[in-house]
């Protein structure tokens, strides 16, 4: 790199990176940058989810029905402050419905904002974009909690604040996936991203624990503390996040892609193109929204995620409420205890995300893995509803299993699959589509994430069994939507096996890419 160009690049480096290089008295290695990226983006999205999780914990304190339930459980027991008859406007007969509408408002704006965020993310400095999103999320999360001290009881205040929080939250996922995609290649992508995607569950767990602990001081603190946390992490992002190798003058390390299956003409099969190939020459133009939808595989995975996130987000927003309103071994748990217990669903989710990523890497079959997990989620949901109330131990075991199967495909699709599709061969090496594709897939999923909690708010007033029937149906449809991709992957495996065992003439027929 010419000296003048090096100096220009050095001036563009984030302040935190310059500080680290000053301490080291030299430039950072490529591997060091990768570690920094993985850690910073992990903390960033964990903070997003911690701020998002608070609503589900506070629901039981806002809803008047929760005040009727005493706590006789000893699991993570805390002395928490309650609101007596709840908090207006959520203290009426339609309290659960209003809470469902608040969830819908947040998630609907989040889903719509996701499409625009991906579009903007491919055209802006992702470090600045992510920082703005995190600080904005912190502000509006805190403003929801400020309603406690300001004695606000206007439903539309809480609705508007949640909508704005959802808008800023939508900046997170397309940005972090795009940044990680800029730095990490294809090799073991499913496993690496499965481990990295634990930020979702870690964020949910930490958000639950913080919100539950803060309830003893007043429900407003359950929003303000996570709000300050995400704003602080946003500052770390601004100081330390290198968006891509060129922004810090790092030389890309070529990875061994030899393990990927090839077609006879040297191209990779299906969804296995190398991540962010550098073969594209000339100025890269960001891919349009419609063009991104036409990338093979995007539509079926996006629709699958619609139903997958419908299930996952129903648990995210309603599991603590469900636990506190369900007698386990004849006893009801407090809001704080139920919130802490619900974190085990996310512990199962961490295992599921890592397991799904590892299996999909070993099989080189994303669709087979995702569909298999969704089908396994159906009996897991049934057993949790039917036998989770038998004892606390049974509830814990079944919750862990359910979390593993529900969050496994959700984690796989939003990470490794999105990265695969965002760098599909049809893009001819253009790396400026990753945020857009990620936004389309997760944005579509977020529509389902909005519908699930909304329907649950109304259906649960009549029957929780009906809610679980809805969730099992959604899991089944999610698996069905990947049928064509599953068939294609099975066909590719059979053809690959035939070529490896057959004569040279048998191996001369390429396996066609699936064109959906």
XYZ file of C-alpha atoms in Angstrom:
516
model
C 0.000 0.000 0.000
C 1.462 3.442 -0.938
C 2.500 5.586 2.068
C 0.000 8.353 1.285
C -2.833 5.841 1.003
C -1.743 4.223 4.276
C -1.837 7.587 6.064
C -5.319 8.275 4.696
C -6.538 4.888 5.882
C -4.986 5.423 9.313
C -6.876 8.690 9.673
C -10.153 6.890 8.927
C -9.622 4.202 11.553
C -11.931 4.334 14.596
C -10.384 6.146 17.569
C -10.352 2.985 19.663
C -8.429 1.090 16.982
C -5.876 3.906 16.780
C -5.521 3.764 20.556
C -4.934 -0.010 20.477
C -2.297 0.430 17.749
C -0.659 3.153 19.857
C -0.459 0.757 22.789
C 0.934 -1.992 20.563
C 3.207 0.462 18.740
C 2.263 -1.200 15.463
C -0.638 -2.218 13.254
C -3.068 -4.928 14.306
C -3.143 -8.269 12.520
C -6.068 -9.469 10.439
C -6.920 -12.117 13.041
C -6.932 -9.465 15.769
C -9.379 -7.386 13.766
C -11.609 -10.442 13.352
C -11.634 -11.020 17.108
C -12.477 -7.353 17.741
C -15.320 -7.496 15.208
C -16.806 -10.667 16.691
C -16.620 -9.332 20.262
C -17.965 -5.855 19.511
C -20.835 -7.074 17.325
C -21.641 -9.772 19.893
C -21.927 -7.163 22.649
C -23.878 -4.853 20.357
C -26.632 -7.277 19.457
C -26.761 -8.736 22.963
C -27.502 -5.181 24.124
C -30.237 -4.854 21.484
C -31.934 -8.003 22.752
C -31.478 -7.084 26.419
C -33.356 -3.827 25.765
C -36.002 -5.699 23.756
C -36.593 -8.351 26.411
C -37.611 -5.998 29.228
C -41.238 -5.681 28.082
C -41.938 -9.364 28.596
C -40.684 -9.214 32.203
C -42.599 -6.069 33.141
C -45.861 -7.361 31.654
C -46.671 -9.340 34.782
C -46.185 -6.213 36.883
C -48.337 -4.053 34.619
C -51.108 -6.613 34.177
C -53.448 -6.615 37.205
C -53.940 -10.391 37.055
C -50.359 -10.979 38.135
C -50.942 -9.284 41.479
C -53.281 -12.105 42.456
C -50.523 -14.664 42.244
C -48.384 -15.355 45.264
C -44.885 -16.771 45.062
C -44.180 -20.027 46.801
C -41.213 -21.064 44.640
C -37.624 -20.805 45.823
C -35.905 -20.752 42.423
C -33.842 -17.519 42.168
C -36.260 -15.984 44.668
C -36.132 -12.195 45.048
C -38.206 -9.701 47.021
C -39.681 -7.612 44.251
C -41.867 -4.528 44.286
C -45.371 -4.934 42.837
C -47.820 -2.392 41.533
C -50.807 -3.592 43.473
C -53.566 -3.300 40.925
C -51.202 -2.929 37.996
C -50.559 0.214 35.995
C -53.135 2.089 33.959
C -53.961 1.777 31.100
C -53.012 -1.896 31.455
C -55.059 -2.486 34.598
C -58.389 -2.985 32.840
C -60.134 -6.103 31.627
C -58.429 -5.683 28.237
C -54.952 -5.395 29.765
C -53.410 -8.356 27.953
C -54.891 -7.126 24.665
C -53.316 -3.690 25.122
C -49.967 -5.267 25.938
C -50.292 -7.331 22.768
C -50.960 -4.163 20.780
C -47.839 -2.526 22.217
C -45.837 -5.569 21.124
C -47.429 -5.385 17.682
C -46.597 -1.688 17.334
C -42.962 -2.314 18.244
C -42.524 -5.332 15.998
C -44.484 -3.933 13.035
C -42.304 -0.825 12.903
C -39.260 -3.007 13.534
C -40.175 -5.226 10.568
C -40.829 -2.296 8.219
C -37.747 -0.479 9.447
C -35.658 -3.592 8.795
C -36.210 -3.330 5.035
C -35.143 0.316 4.986
C -32.249 -0.300 7.381
C -30.777 -2.954 5.121
C -31.147 -0.644 2.136
C -29.426 2.206 3.994
C -26.843 -0.068 5.583
C -25.443 -1.051 2.186
C -25.031 2.647 1.380
C -23.721 4.127 4.655
C -20.859 3.721 7.082
C -22.148 0.825 9.173
C -20.238 1.939 12.261
C -22.022 5.298 12.328
C -25.329 3.742 11.337
C -25.122 1.156 14.119
C -24.105 3.753 16.710
C -27.091 5.950 15.880
C -29.413 2.964 16.105
C -28.086 1.894 19.501
C -28.169 5.324 21.086
C -31.674 5.922 19.713
C -32.809 2.555 21.072
C -31.414 3.475 24.469
C -33.229 6.808 24.504
C -36.669 5.447 23.655
C -36.323 2.349 25.839
C -35.583 4.696 28.733
C -38.503 6.959 27.807
C -40.887 4.014 28.170
C -39.595 3.534 31.703
C -39.800 7.273 32.362
C -43.575 6.864 32.288
C -43.261 5.349 35.772
C -41.760 8.481 37.391
C -43.794 10.884 35.252
C -46.964 9.000 36.290
C -48.030 8.637 32.653
C -51.119 6.504 32.013
C -51.844 7.416 28.403
C -51.803 4.280 26.247
C -50.725 6.220 23.154
C -47.606 7.503 24.891
C -46.387 3.950 25.481
C -47.472 2.958 21.978
C -45.574 5.821 20.306
C -42.428 5.284 22.372
C -42.376 1.573 21.536
C -42.838 2.299 17.853
C -39.849 4.654 17.827
C -37.824 2.129 19.821
C -38.697 -0.489 17.199
C -37.548 1.817 14.416
C -34.102 2.282 15.959
C -33.892 -1.412 16.895
C -34.250 -2.289 13.204
C -30.785 -0.876 12.497
C -29.068 -3.630 14.448
C -29.316 -6.952 12.695
C -28.550 -6.015 9.070
C -25.570 -3.997 10.294
C -23.908 -6.594 12.527
C -24.379 -9.425 10.017
C -22.951 -7.293 7.213
C -19.903 -6.332 9.300
C -19.236 -9.923 10.358
C -19.722 -10.999 6.740
C -17.073 -8.481 5.672
C -14.527 -10.125 7.947
C -15.341 -13.839 8.131
C -15.215 -16.302 5.249
C -17.079 -19.469 4.348
C -15.010 -21.977 6.317
C -17.051 -23.304 9.269
C -19.414 -20.362 8.852
C -22.385 -22.215 10.328
C -20.512 -23.193 13.501
C -18.821 -19.805 13.951
C -22.033 -17.888 13.417
C -23.945 -20.374 15.557
C -21.612 -19.589 18.456
C -21.609 -15.862 17.652
C -25.406 -15.859 17.423
C -25.527 -16.791 21.113
C -25.669 -13.019 21.574
C -29.425 -13.258 21.005
C -29.944 -15.633 23.914
C -27.293 -13.992 26.096
C -29.040 -10.672 25.516
C -32.419 -12.177 26.373
C -31.016 -13.774 29.522
C -29.221 -10.649 30.717
C -32.231 -8.485 29.859
C -34.504 -10.809 31.836
C -32.215 -10.851 34.858
C -31.719 -7.080 34.852
C -35.426 -6.341 34.382
C -36.462 -8.851 37.061
C -33.923 -7.475 39.526
C -34.975 -3.867 38.887
C -38.666 -4.619 39.536
C -37.995 -4.350 43.273
C -37.132 -0.663 42.794
C -39.982 0.150 40.389
C -40.774 -1.100 36.900
C -39.353 2.033 35.280
C -35.826 0.945 36.193
C -36.393 -2.264 34.216
C -36.363 -0.111 31.082
C -33.931 2.657 32.022
C -31.000 0.412 33.010
C -31.024 -1.631 29.736
C -31.478 1.675 27.897
C -28.284 3.080 29.383
C -26.463 -0.197 28.731
C -27.224 -0.230 24.999
C -26.279 3.448 24.658
C -22.934 2.722 26.341
C -22.273 -0.275 24.070
C -23.162 1.999 21.124
C -20.277 4.215 22.200
C -17.959 1.179 22.165
C -19.143 0.399 18.633
C -18.293 3.933 17.527
C -14.830 3.716 19.066
C -13.768 0.188 18.127
C -15.739 -1.323 15.228
C -13.823 -1.686 11.930
C -16.504 -2.061 9.244
C -14.371 -3.932 6.706
C -10.719 -4.741 6.002
C -10.232 -1.853 3.578
C -11.416 0.685 6.169
C -8.411 -0.119 8.373
C -5.926 -1.167 5.685
C -5.927 -4.838 6.666
C -4.888 -7.487 4.177
C -7.552 -10.147 3.680
C -6.567 -13.633 4.736
C -7.632 -16.196 2.164
C -9.404 -19.177 3.680
C -9.357 -22.770 2.577
C -12.560 -23.328 0.685
C -11.569 -26.790 -0.543
C -14.164 -28.496 1.602
C -17.029 -26.922 -0.317
C -18.718 -29.112 -2.925
C -18.063 -28.084 -6.512
C -19.880 -28.419 -9.734
C -17.934 -29.874 -12.633
C -17.316 -26.409 -14.040
C -15.631 -25.281 -10.796
C -18.556 -23.336 -9.377
C -19.946 -24.184 -5.996
C -23.315 -25.808 -5.590
C -26.397 -24.035 -4.305
C -25.788 -21.829 -1.299
C -22.073 -22.472 -0.798
C -20.425 -19.538 -2.568
C -17.459 -17.997 -0.710
C -18.404 -15.097 1.499
C -17.729 -11.663 0.024
C -15.595 -12.782 -2.859
C -12.990 -10.264 -3.895
C -13.203 -11.233 -7.547
C -15.606 -8.436 -8.410
C -13.806 -5.726 -10.340
C -14.700 -2.075 -10.511
C -17.087 -0.025 -8.392
C -19.664 -2.108 -6.569
C -23.240 -0.878 -6.681
C -25.653 -1.758 -3.893
C -28.236 -4.342 -4.937
C -31.834 -3.175 -5.282
C -34.647 -4.431 -3.064
C -36.489 -6.330 -5.831
C -33.258 -7.728 -7.238
C -32.328 -9.079 -3.803
C -35.700 -10.856 -3.521
C -34.926 -12.653 -6.795
C -31.731 -14.237 -5.460
C -32.347 -18.020 -5.400
C -33.273 -19.179 -1.919
C -34.092 -15.776 -0.417
C -37.895 -16.061 -0.684
C -38.328 -19.558 0.822
C -35.957 -18.880 3.701
C -37.559 -15.489 4.354
C -41.037 -17.044 4.482
C -39.757 -19.884 6.652
C -38.353 -17.319 9.075
C -41.766 -15.601 9.141
C -43.239 -18.636 10.890
C -40.070 -19.497 12.820
C -39.917 -16.047 14.416
C -43.658 -16.147 15.053
C -42.942 -19.056 17.396
C -39.696 -17.688 18.848
C -41.022 -14.198 19.564
C -44.206 -15.479 21.137
C -41.944 -17.142 23.686
C -39.744 -14.046 23.899
C -42.663 -11.769 24.807
C -45.067 -14.095 26.596
C -43.126 -16.930 28.258
C -42.596 -15.136 31.620
C -46.277 -14.177 31.640
C -47.310 -17.740 30.782
C -45.124 -19.206 33.529
C -46.438 -16.811 36.182
C -50.033 -17.648 35.229
C -49.566 -21.427 35.115
C -49.527 -23.532 38.253
C -46.379 -25.665 38.335
C -46.768 -28.562 40.750
C -49.796 -26.717 42.125
C -47.888 -23.494 42.853
C -47.696 -20.129 41.107
C -44.398 -18.294 40.636
C -43.836 -14.579 41.151
C -43.185 -12.242 38.223
C -39.481 -12.011 39.067
C -39.067 -15.744 39.521
C -40.981 -16.492 36.320
C -38.771 -14.038 34.447
C -35.625 -15.695 35.754
C -36.937 -19.178 35.005
C -37.793 -18.159 31.426
C -34.099 -17.516 30.741
C -33.625 -21.284 30.472
C -35.505 -21.173 27.168
C -32.681 -18.992 25.862
C -30.057 -21.293 27.359
C -31.583 -24.037 25.212
C -31.517 -21.565 22.333
C -27.754 -21.114 22.661
C -27.267 -24.879 22.409
C -29.704 -25.077 19.499
C -28.005 -22.309 17.528
C -24.551 -23.847 17.912
C -25.839 -27.357 17.184
C -27.758 -26.244 14.070
C -24.716 -24.385 12.762
C -22.405 -27.342 13.361
C -24.777 -29.865 11.777
C -25.366 -27.668 8.732
C -21.608 -27.303 8.271
C -21.011 -31.048 8.526
C -23.853 -31.884 6.168
C -23.363 -28.768 4.038
C -27.162 -28.610 4.046
C -28.762 -25.497 5.559
C -32.336 -26.295 4.474
C -32.300 -29.900 5.712
C -31.011 -28.747 9.102
C -33.475 -25.871 9.473
C -36.482 -27.954 8.398
C -35.466 -30.841 10.654
C -35.287 -28.565 13.693
C -38.679 -27.000 12.908
C -40.350 -30.404 12.681
C -38.723 -31.469 15.976
C -40.073 -28.280 17.586
C -43.652 -29.532 17.126
C -43.515 -32.438 19.644
C -41.331 -30.303 21.924
C -44.056 -27.628 22.072
C -46.727 -30.248 22.693
C -44.869 -31.873 25.575
C -44.012 -28.517 27.182
C -47.653 -27.467 27.207
C -48.943 -30.875 28.327
C -46.361 -31.816 30.951
C -44.535 -28.601 31.867
C -46.873 -28.100 34.827
C -46.138 -31.491 36.398
C -43.087 -30.303 38.316
C -40.450 -27.584 38.255
C -37.811 -30.065 37.078
C -40.007 -31.279 34.223
C -40.728 -27.672 33.237
C -37.025 -26.841 33.135
C -36.061 -29.884 31.056
C -38.878 -29.419 28.545
C -38.208 -25.670 28.318
C -34.550 -26.302 27.483
C -35.493 -28.804 24.766
C -38.149 -26.495 23.315
C -35.732 -23.553 23.274
C -33.141 -25.676 21.458
C -35.477 -26.696 18.623
C -37.293 -23.352 18.312
C -34.210 -21.100 18.325
C -31.915 -23.441 16.362
C -33.355 -22.776 12.877
C -34.084 -19.142 13.740
C -30.396 -18.642 14.570
C -29.210 -20.562 11.496
C -31.384 -18.678 9.009
C -30.620 -15.215 10.372
C -26.856 -15.794 10.354
C -25.191 -18.400 8.128
C -28.050 -18.666 5.632
C -28.334 -14.877 5.289
C -24.577 -14.634 4.753
C -24.723 -17.439 2.157
C -27.527 -15.810 0.214
C -26.095 -12.297 0.524
C -23.047 -13.493 -1.407
C -24.778 -15.809 -3.881
C -23.040 -16.506 -7.194
C -25.751 -14.577 -9.054
C -24.257 -11.408 -7.523
C -20.963 -12.119 -9.304
C -18.820 -11.250 -6.297
C -20.592 -7.996 -5.431
C -20.346 -7.708 -1.625
C -22.808 -4.830 -1.343
C -25.930 -6.959 -0.987
C -25.400 -8.578 2.387
C -27.217 -6.009 4.529
C -30.114 -5.851 2.059
C -30.545 -9.637 1.890
C -30.219 -9.923 5.667
C -32.846 -7.208 6.088
C -35.251 -8.926 3.679
C -34.957 -12.276 5.439
C -35.084 -10.950 8.991
C -37.591 -8.229 8.089
C -40.006 -10.818 6.717
C -39.400 -12.904 9.799
C -40.131 -9.894 11.968
C -43.603 -9.572 10.453
C -44.297 -13.021 11.853
C -42.648 -11.927 15.090
C -45.205 -9.114 15.307
C -48.217 -11.286 14.520
C -47.401 -14.087 16.989
C -47.341 -11.994 20.181
C -50.400 -10.005 19.039
C -52.495 -13.130 18.467
C -51.239 -14.579 21.727
C -52.448 -11.517 23.627
C -56.022 -12.240 22.529
C -56.018 -16.048 22.225
C -54.448 -16.568 25.665
C -57.396 -14.833 27.306
C -59.461 -17.814 26.183
C -57.031 -20.720 26.091
C -53.279 -21.220 26.313
C -53.749 -24.607 24.663
C -55.020 -22.777 21.583
C -51.868 -20.631 21.628
C -49.651 -23.720 21.583
C -51.741 -25.233 18.783
C -51.080 -22.067 16.777
C -47.354 -22.343 17.490
C -47.203 -25.997 16.452
C -49.015 -25.162 13.213
C -46.565 -22.340 12.505
C -43.592 -24.655 13.067
C -45.080 -27.187 10.653
C -45.626 -24.575 7.927
C -42.077 -23.270 8.431
C -40.706 -26.726 7.697
C -42.955 -27.190 4.671
C -41.761 -23.949 3.089
C -38.254 -25.390 2.811
C -39.423 -28.592 1.090
C -38.172 -27.617 -2.366
C -34.776 -26.632 -0.991
C -34.592 -29.824 1.068
C -35.320 -31.933 -2.023
C -32.628 -30.056 -3.945
C -30.062 -30.622 -1.178
C -30.924 -34.314 -0.922
C -30.646 -34.617 -4.706
C -27.261 -32.889 -4.632
C -26.046 -35.279 -1.935
C -27.171 -38.322 -3.937
C -25.577 -37.000 -7.125
C -22.359 -36.168 -5.291
C -22.244 -39.678 -3.828
C -22.852 -41.196 -7.259
C -20.058 -39.141 -8.820
C -17.587 -40.099 -6.097
C -18.362 -43.813 -6.489
C -19.166 -44.007 -10.200
C -17.226 -43.866 -13.428
C -15.730 -40.695 -14.907
C -18.650 -40.446 -17.298
C -21.063 -40.357 -14.378
C -19.232 -37.473 -12.769
C -19.426 -35.282 -15.836
C -22.956 -34.126 -15.175
C -23.094 -30.979 -13.066
C -25.618 -30.545 -10.290
C -27.870 -27.639 -11.164
C -28.350 -24.835 -8.678
C -31.839 -24.492 -7.292
C -33.561 -21.538 -8.905
C -36.488 -20.474 -6.759
